[in-house]
Tab-separated table of C-alpha atoms in Angstrom:
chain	number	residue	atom	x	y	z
A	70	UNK	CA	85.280	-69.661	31.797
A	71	UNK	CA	88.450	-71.156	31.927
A	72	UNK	CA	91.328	-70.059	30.307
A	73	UNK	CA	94.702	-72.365	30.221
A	74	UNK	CA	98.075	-69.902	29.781
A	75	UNK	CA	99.831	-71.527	26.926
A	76	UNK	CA	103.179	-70.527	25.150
A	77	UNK	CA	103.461	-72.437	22.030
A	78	UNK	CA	105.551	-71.068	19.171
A	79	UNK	CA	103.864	-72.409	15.353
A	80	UNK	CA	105.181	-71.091	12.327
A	81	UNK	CA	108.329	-68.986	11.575
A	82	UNK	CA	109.093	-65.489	9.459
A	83	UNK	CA	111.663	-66.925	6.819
A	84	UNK	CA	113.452	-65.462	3.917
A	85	UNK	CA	113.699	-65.547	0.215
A	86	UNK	CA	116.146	-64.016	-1.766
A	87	UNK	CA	115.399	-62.027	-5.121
A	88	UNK	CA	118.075	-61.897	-7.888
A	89	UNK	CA	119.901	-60.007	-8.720
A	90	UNK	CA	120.231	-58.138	-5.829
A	91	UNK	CA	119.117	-60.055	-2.582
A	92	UNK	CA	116.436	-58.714	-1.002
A	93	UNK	CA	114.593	-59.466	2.189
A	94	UNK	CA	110.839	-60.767	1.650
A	95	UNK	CA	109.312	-62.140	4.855
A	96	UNK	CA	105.864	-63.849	4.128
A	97	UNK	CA	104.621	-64.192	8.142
A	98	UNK	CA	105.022	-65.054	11.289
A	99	UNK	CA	103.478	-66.172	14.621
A	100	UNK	CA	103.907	-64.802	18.147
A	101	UNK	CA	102.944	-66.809	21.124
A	102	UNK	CA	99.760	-65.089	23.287
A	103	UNK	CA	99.078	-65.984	26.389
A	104	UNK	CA	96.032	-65.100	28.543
A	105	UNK	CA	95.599	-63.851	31.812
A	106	UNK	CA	92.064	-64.373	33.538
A	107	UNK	CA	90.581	-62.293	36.602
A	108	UNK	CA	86.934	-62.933	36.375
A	109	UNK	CA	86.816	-65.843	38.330
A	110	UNK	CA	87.846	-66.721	41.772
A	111	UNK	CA	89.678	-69.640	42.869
A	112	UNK	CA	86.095	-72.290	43.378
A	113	UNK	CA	85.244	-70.692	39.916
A	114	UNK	CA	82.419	-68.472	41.016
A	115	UNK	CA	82.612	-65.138	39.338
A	116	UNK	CA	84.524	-62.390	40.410
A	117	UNK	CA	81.715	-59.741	40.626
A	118	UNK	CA	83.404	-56.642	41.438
A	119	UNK	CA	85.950	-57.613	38.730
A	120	UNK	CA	82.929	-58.526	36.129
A	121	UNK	CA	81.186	-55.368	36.896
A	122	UNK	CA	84.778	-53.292	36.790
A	123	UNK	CA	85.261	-54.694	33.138
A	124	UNK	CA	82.392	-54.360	31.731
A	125	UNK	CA	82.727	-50.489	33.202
A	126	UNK	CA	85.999	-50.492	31.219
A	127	UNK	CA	84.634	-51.708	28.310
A	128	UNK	CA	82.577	-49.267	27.267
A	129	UNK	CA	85.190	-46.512	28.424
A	130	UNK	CA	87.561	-47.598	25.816
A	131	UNK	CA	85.212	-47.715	22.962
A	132	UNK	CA	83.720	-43.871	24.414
A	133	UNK	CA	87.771	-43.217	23.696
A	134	UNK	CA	87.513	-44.867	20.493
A	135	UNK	CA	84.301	-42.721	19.244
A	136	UNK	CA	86.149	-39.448	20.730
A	137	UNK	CA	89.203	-39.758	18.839
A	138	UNK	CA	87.000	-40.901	15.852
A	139	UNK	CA	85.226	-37.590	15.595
A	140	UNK	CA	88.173	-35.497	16.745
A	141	UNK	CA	90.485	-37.124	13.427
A	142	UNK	CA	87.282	-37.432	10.670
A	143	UNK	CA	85.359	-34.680	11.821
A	144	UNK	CA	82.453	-36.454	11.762
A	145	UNK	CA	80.359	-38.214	14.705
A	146	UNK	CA	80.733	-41.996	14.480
A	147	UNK	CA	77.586	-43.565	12.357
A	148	UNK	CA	77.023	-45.377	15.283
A	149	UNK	CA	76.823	-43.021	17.952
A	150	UNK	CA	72.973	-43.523	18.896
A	151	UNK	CA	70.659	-40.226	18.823
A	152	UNK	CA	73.045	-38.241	16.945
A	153	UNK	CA	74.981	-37.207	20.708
A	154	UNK	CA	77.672	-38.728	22.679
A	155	UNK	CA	77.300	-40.405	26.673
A	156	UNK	CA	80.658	-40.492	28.427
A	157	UNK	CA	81.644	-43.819	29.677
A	158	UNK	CA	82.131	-44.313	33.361
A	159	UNK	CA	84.164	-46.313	35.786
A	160	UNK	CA	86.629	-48.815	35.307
A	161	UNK	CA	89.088	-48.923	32.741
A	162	UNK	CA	89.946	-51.601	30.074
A	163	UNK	CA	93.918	-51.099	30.603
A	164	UNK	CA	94.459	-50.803	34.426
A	165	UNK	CA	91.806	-52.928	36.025
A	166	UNK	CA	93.674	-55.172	38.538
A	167	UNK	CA	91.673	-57.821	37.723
A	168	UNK	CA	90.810	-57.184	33.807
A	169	UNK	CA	91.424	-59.800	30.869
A	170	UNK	CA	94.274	-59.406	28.277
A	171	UNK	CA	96.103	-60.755	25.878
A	172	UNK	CA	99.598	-60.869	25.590
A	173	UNK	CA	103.292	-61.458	23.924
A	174	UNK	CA	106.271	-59.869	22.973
A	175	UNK	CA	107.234	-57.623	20.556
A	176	UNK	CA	110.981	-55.802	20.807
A	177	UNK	CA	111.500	-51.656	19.710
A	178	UNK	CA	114.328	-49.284	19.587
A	179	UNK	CA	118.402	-49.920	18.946
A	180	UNK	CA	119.782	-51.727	20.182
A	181	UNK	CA	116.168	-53.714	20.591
A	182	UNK	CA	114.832	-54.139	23.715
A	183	UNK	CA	111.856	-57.213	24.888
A	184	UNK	CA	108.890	-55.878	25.701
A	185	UNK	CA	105.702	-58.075	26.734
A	186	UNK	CA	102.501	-56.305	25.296
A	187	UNK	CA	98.414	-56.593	25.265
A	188	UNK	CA	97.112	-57.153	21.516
A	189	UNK	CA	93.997	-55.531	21.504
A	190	UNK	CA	91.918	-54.766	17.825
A	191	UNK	CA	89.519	-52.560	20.191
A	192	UNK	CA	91.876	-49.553	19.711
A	193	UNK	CA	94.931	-48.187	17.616
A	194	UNK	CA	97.898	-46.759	19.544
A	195	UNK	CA	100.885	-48.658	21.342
A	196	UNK	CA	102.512	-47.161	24.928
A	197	UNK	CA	104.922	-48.332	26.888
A	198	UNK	CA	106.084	-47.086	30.645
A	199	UNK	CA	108.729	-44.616	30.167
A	200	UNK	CA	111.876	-43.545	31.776
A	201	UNK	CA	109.821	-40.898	33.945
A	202	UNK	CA	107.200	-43.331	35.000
A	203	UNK	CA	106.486	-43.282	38.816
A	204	UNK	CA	106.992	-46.538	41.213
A	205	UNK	CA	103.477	-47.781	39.487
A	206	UNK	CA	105.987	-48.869	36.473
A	207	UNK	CA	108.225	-50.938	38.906
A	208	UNK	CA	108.260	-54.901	37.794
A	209	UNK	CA	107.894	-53.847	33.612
A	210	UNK	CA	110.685	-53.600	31.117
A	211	UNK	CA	110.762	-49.539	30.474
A	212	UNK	CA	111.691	-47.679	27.277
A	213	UNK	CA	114.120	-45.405	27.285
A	214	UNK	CA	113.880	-43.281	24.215
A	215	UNK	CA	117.565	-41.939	25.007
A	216	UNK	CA	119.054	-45.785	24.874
A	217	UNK	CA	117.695	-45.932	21.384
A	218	UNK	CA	119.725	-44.866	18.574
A	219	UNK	CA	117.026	-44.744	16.373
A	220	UNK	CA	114.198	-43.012	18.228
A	221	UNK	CA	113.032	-39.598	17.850
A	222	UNK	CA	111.058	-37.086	19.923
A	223	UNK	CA	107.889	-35.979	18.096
A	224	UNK	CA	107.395	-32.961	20.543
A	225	UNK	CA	103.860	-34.111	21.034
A	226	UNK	CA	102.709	-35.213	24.412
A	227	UNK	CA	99.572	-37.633	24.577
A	228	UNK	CA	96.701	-37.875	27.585
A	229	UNK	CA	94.715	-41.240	28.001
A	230	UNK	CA	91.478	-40.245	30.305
A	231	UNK	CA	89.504	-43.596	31.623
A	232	UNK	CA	86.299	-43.108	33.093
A	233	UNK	CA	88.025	-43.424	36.674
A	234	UNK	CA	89.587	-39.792	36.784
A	235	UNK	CA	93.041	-42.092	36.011
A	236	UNK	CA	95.611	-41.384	33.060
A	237	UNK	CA	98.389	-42.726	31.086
A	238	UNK	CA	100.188	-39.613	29.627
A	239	UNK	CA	103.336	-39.398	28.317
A	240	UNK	CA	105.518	-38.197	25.043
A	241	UNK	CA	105.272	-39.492	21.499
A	242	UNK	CA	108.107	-41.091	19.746
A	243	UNK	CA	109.140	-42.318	16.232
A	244	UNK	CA	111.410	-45.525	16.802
A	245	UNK	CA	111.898	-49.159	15.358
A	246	UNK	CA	109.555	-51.761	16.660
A	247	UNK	CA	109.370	-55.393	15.064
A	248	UNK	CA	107.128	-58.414	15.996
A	249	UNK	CA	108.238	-61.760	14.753
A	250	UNK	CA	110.729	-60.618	12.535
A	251	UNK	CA	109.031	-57.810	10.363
A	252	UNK	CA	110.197	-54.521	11.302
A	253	UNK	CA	108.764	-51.041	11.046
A	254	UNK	CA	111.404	-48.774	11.226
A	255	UNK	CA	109.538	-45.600	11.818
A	256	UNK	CA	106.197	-46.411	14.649
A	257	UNK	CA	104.592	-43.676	16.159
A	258	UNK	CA	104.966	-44.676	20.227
A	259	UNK	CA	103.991	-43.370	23.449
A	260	UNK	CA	106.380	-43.006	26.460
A	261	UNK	CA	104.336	-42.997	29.658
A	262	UNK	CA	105.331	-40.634	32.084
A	263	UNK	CA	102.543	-41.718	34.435
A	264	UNK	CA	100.595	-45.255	34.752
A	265	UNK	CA	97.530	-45.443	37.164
A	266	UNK	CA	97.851	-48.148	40.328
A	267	UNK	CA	96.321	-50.562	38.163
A	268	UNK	CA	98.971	-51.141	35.797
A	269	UNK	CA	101.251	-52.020	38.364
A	270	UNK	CA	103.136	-55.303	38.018
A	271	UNK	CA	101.226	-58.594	38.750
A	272	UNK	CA	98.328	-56.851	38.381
A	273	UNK	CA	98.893	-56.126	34.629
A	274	UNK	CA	101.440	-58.507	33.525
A	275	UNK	CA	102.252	-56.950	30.033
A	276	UNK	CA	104.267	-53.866	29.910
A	277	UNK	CA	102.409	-52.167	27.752
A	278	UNK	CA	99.581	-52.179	24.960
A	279	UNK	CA	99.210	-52.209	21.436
A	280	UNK	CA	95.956	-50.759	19.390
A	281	UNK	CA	95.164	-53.066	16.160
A	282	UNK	CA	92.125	-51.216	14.832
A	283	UNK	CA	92.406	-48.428	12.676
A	284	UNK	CA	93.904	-44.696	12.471
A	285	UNK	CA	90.624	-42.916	12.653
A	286	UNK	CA	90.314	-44.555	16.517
A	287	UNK	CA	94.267	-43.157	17.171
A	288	UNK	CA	94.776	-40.484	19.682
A	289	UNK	CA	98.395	-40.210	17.860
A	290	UNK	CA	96.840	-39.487	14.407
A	291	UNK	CA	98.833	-42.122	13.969
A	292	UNK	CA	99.613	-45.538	11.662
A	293	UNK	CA	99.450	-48.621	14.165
A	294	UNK	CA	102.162	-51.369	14.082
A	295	UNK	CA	100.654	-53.501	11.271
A	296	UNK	CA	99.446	-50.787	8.901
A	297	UNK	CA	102.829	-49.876	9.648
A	298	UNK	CA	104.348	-53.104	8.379
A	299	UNK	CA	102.232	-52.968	5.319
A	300	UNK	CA	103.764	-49.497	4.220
A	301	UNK	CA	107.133	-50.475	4.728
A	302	UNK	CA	106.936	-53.689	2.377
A	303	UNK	CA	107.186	-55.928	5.468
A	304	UNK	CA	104.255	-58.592	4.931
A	305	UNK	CA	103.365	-60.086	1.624
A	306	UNK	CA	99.961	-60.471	3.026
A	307	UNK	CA	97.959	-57.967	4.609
A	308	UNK	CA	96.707	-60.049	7.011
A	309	UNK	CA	97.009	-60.705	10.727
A	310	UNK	CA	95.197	-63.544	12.591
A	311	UNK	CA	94.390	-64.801	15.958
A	312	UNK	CA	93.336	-68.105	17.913
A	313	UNK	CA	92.377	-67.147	21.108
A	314	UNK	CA	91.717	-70.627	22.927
A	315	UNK	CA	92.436	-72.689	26.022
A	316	UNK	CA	95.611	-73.815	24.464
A	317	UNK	CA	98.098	-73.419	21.598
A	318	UNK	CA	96.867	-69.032	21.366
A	319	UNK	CA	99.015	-67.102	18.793
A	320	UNK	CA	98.889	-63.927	17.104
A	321	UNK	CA	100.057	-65.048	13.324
A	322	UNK	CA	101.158	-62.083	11.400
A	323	UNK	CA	101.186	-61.744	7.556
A	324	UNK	CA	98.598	-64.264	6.862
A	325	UNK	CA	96.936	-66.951	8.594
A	326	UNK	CA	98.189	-70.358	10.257
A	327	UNK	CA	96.832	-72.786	8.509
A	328	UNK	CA	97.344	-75.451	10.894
A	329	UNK	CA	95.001	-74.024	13.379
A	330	UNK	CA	91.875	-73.649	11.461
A	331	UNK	CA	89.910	-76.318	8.808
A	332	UNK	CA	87.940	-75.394	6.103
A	333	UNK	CA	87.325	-71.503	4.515
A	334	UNK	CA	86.615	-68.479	6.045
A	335	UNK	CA	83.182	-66.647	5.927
A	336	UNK	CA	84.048	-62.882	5.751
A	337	UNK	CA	82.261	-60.090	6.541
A	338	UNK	CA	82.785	-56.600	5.329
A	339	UNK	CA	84.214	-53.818	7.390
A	340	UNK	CA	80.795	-50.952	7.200
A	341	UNK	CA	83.245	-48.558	8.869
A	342	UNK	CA	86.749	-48.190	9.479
A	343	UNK	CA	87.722	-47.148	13.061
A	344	UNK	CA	86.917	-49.908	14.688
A	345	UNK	CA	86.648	-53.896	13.445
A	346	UNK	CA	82.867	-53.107	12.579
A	347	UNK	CA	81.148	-55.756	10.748
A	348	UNK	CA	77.781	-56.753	10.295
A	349	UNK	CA	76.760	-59.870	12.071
A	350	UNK	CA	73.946	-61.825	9.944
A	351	UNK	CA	72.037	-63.474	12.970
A	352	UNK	CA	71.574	-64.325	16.532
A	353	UNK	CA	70.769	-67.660	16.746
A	354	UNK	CA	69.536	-70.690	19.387
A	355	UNK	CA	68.389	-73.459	18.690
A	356	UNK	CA	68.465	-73.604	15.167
A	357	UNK	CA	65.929	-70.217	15.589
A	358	UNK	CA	66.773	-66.897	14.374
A	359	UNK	CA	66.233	-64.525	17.436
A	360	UNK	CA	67.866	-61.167	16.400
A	361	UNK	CA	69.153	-60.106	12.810
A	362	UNK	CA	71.256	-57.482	10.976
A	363	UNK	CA	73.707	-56.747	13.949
A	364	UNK	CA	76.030	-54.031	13.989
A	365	UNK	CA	78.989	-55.104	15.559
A	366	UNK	CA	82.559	-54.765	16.987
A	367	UNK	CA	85.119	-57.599	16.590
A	368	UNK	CA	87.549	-56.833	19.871
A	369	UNK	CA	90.320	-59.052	21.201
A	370	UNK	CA	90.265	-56.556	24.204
A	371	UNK	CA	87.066	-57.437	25.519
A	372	UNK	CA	85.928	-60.913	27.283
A	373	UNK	CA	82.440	-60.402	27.077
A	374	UNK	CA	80.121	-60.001	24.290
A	375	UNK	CA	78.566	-56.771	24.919
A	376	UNK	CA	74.969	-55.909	23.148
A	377	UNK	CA	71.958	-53.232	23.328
A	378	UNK	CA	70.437	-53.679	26.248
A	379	UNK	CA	66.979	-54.320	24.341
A	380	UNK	CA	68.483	-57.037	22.074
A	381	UNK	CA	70.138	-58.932	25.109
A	382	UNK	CA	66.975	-58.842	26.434
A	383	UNK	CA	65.200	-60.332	24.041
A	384	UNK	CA	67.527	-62.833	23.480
A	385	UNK	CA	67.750	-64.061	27.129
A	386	UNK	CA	63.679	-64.293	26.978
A	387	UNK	CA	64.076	-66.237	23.798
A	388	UNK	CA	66.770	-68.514	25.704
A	389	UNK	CA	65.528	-68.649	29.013
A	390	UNK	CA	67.490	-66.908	30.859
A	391	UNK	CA	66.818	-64.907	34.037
A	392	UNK	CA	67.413	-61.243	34.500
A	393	UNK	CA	69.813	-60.730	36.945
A	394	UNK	CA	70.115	-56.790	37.598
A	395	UNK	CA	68.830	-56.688	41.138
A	396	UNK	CA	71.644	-59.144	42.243
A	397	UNK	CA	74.325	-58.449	39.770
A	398	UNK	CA	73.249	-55.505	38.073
A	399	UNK	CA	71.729	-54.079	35.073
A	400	UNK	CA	72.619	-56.161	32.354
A	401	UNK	CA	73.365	-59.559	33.885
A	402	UNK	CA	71.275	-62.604	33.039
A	403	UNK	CA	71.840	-66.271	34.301
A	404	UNK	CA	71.219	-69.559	33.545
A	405	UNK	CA	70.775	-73.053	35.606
A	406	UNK	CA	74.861	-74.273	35.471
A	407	UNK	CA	74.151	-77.589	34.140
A	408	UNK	CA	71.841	-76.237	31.171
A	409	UNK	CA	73.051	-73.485	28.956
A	410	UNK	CA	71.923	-72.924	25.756
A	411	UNK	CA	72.665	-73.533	22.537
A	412	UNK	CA	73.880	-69.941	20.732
A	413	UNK	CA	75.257	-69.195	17.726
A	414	UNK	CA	76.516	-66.517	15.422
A	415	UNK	CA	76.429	-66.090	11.917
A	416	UNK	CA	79.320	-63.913	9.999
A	417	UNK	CA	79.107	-63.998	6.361
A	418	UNK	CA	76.406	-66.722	5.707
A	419	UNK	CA	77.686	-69.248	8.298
A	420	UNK	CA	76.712	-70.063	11.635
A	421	UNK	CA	79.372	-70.489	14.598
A	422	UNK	CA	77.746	-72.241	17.668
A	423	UNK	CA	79.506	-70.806	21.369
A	424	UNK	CA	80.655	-73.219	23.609
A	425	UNK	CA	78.884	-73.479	27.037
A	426	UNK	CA	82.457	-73.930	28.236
A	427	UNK	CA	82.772	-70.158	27.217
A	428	UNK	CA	79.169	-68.678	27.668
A	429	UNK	CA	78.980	-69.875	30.983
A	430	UNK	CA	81.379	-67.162	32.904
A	431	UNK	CA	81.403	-69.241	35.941
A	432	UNK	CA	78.550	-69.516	38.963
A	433	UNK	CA	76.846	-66.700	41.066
A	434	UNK	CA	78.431	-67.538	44.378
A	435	UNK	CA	80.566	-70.450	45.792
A	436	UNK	CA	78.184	-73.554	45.594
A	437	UNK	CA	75.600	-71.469	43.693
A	438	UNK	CA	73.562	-73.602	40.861
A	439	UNK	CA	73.334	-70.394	39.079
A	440	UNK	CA	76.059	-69.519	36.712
A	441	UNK	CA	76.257	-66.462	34.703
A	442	UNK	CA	75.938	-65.533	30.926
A	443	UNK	CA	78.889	-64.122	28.904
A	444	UNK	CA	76.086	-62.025	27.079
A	445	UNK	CA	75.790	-58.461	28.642
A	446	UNK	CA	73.378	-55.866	27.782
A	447	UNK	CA	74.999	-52.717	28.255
A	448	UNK	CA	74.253	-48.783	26.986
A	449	UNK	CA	77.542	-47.831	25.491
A	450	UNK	CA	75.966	-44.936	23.344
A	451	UNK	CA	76.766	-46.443	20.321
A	452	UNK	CA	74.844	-49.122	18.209
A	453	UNK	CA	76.727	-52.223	17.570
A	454	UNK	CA	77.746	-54.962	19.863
A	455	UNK	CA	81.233	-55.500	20.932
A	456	UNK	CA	81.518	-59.259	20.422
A	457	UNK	CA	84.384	-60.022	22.606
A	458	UNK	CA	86.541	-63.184	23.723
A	459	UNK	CA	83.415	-65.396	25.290
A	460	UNK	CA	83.132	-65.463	20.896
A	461	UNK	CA	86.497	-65.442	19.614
A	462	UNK	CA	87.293	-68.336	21.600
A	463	UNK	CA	85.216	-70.555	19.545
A	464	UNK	CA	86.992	-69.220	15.852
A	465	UNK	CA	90.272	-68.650	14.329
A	466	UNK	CA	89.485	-65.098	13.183
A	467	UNK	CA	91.562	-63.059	10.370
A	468	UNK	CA	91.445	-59.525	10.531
A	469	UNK	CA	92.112	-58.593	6.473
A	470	UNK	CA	93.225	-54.864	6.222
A	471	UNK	CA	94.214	-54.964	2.526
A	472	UNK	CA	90.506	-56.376	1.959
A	473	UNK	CA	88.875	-54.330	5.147
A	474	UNK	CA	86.728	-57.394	6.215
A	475	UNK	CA	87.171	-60.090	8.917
A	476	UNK	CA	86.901	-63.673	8.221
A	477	UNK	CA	86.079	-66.761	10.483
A	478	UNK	CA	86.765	-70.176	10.327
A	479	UNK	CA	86.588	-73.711	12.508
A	480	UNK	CA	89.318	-73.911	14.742
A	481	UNK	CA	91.282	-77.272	13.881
């Protein structure tokens, strides 16, 4: 899978005025993503250790997601499996050397400072390396809460575990932080005082990340950045949407661009806010329905799509696809390079196909005719599938919070 980093600005916030007194009204904006790949090595074959290390990750994050779920509701996810939580292990989705992200600027505090971040609707909270951050925080652009005219401390420290032993801790902050113009003038933010080896500039290029989902998944307790926006009268729509493709990628916040997408969206309902959960209508190949009625995560911070090991299974034997676990491990199937399948999706009554361009996660080995499939079946302890980028890349996808659904459409 081939990803081509692109920077290409579409679409401005602009202003209208409101007699009698003038007041600011900004209807949306777009910020430039761009996309860094590790999967694959130079001659395309996969990265293995790297494939293995994010799928690992992976289903860390969400075990984070389901922890802080229960810990602010009170209640065990609906789709923790058995009625009991499994701890993720290994990896980590944030400070993999070699992980997948998706990122852009955003600027926070006063006077406002440029900081490049990873968009990621897979969780809720937004960090940044702090002034106290060891020599792992060399190379990114660090907030200083005592620079900042506007930021306060919350006395509250905060403790990200990854199923590694690592950490990102730090202290929580109130400050300003604004993305394309729109401006939320009191975020909940984390200061790291520590960032694992993994974060450490290349190896993660953005300085920090930001959680999209929603405040049940927040180890903060806190509003993220766009719910944010919303309750400080900052977007007319309530609305942000992404492209995630080989070229021209953008976050577009406060609506949707409508120059990157043709036709409607299909939408499908949010069954559970936390995470982007949505039901996916059908599994599909070949025009055949193979699985149906699929609980499932939509997550910019994944690159795979991630399923029950029993439904992966059965679709790879519906597809022809050959188990891979001795070789790659559990979960892994592959396919002949030259003849993937046909698979498609359906969200809300209509069926988007995946390209082969983006199933196919690049060969076994160097020179290998085996390539393998961006559909991993995986035990994350939770029902749904996390239907990651190897998807998304094929849609322009809007992520609706006033409506709590997620719509799809043709990218133009």
């Amino acid at each position: 899978m081939r990803f081509i980093l692109a920077m290409v600005i579409i679409g401005l916030p602009f202003f209208a005025a409101a007699a009698p007194q003038p007041v600011k009204q900004i209807i949306g904006g777009a910020i430039p993503i761009s996309k860094r790949s590790g999967l694959t090595n130079p001659d395309n074959s996969v990265n293995l250790e790297a494939l293995k290390s994010h799928v690992a990750s992976t289903k860390t994050k969400i075990v984070r997601g389901l922890d802080n779920f229960e810990k602010n509701t009170g209640s065990l996810h609906p789709s923790v499996l058995n009625g009991s939580r499994k701890r993720g292990s290994g990896g980590d989705a944030l400070i993999d050397a070699n992980s997948e992200l998706w990122y852009g600027t955003i600027s926070v505090g006063t006077p406002a400072h440029i900081y490049t971040i990873d968009f990621d609707t897979g969780s809720s909270d937004l960090f940044l390396p702090g002034p106290n951050c060891g020599s792992t925080c060399s190379g990114h652009a660090i907030y200083d809460p005592s620079s900042s005219s506007t930021s306060q401390a919350l006395g509250e420290t905060f403790s990200l575990q990854y199923g590694d032993g690592s950490t990102v801790t730090g202290e929580q902050y109130i400050d300003t932080v604004s993305i394309v113009g729109l401006t939320a003038i009191c975020q909940t933010l984390g200061a790291a005082s520590e960032y694992s080896s993994g974060f450490a500039s290349p190896a993660f290029p953005a300085d920090g990340l930001m959680g999209m989902a929603f405040q049940s998944l927040s180890d903060y307790k806190a509003s993220p950045l766009f719910q944010s926006l919303l309750s400080e009268g900052q977007v007319d729509e309530p609305v942000f949407a992404f492209k995630l493709a080989a070229s021209g990628s953008e976050l577009f916040i406060g609506g949707t661009n409508t120059a990157l997408y043709t036709g409607g969206f299909s939408y499908a309902d949010v069954t559970q806010e936390g995470y982007w959960e949505v039901n996916m209508d059908n599994v599909e190949s070949n025009g055949q329905t193979v699985l149906s009625n699929v609980d499932s995560i939509i997550d910019t911070g994944t690159t795979l799509i991630v399923g029950l090991p029993s439904d992966v299974a059965t679709l790879y034997q519906a597809i022809g696809g050959t188990d891979a676990s001795r070789t790659l491990g559990a979960g892994f199937y592959t396919f002949p390079c030259d003849s993937f399948p046909d698979v498609s999706f359906t969200f809300g009554g209509t069926s988007f196909p995946i390209s082969a361009e983006t199933l196919n996660l690049g060969s076994v080995s160097s020179g290998s005719s085996d390539c393998v499939g961006g559909i991993v079946g995986q035990d994350i302890g939770a029902s749904f599938w996390i239907v990651g980028d190897v998807f998304l890349a094929n849609v322009y996808t809007a992520f609706d919070v006033g409506n709590s659904r997620v719509g799809f459409a043709t990218l133009a």
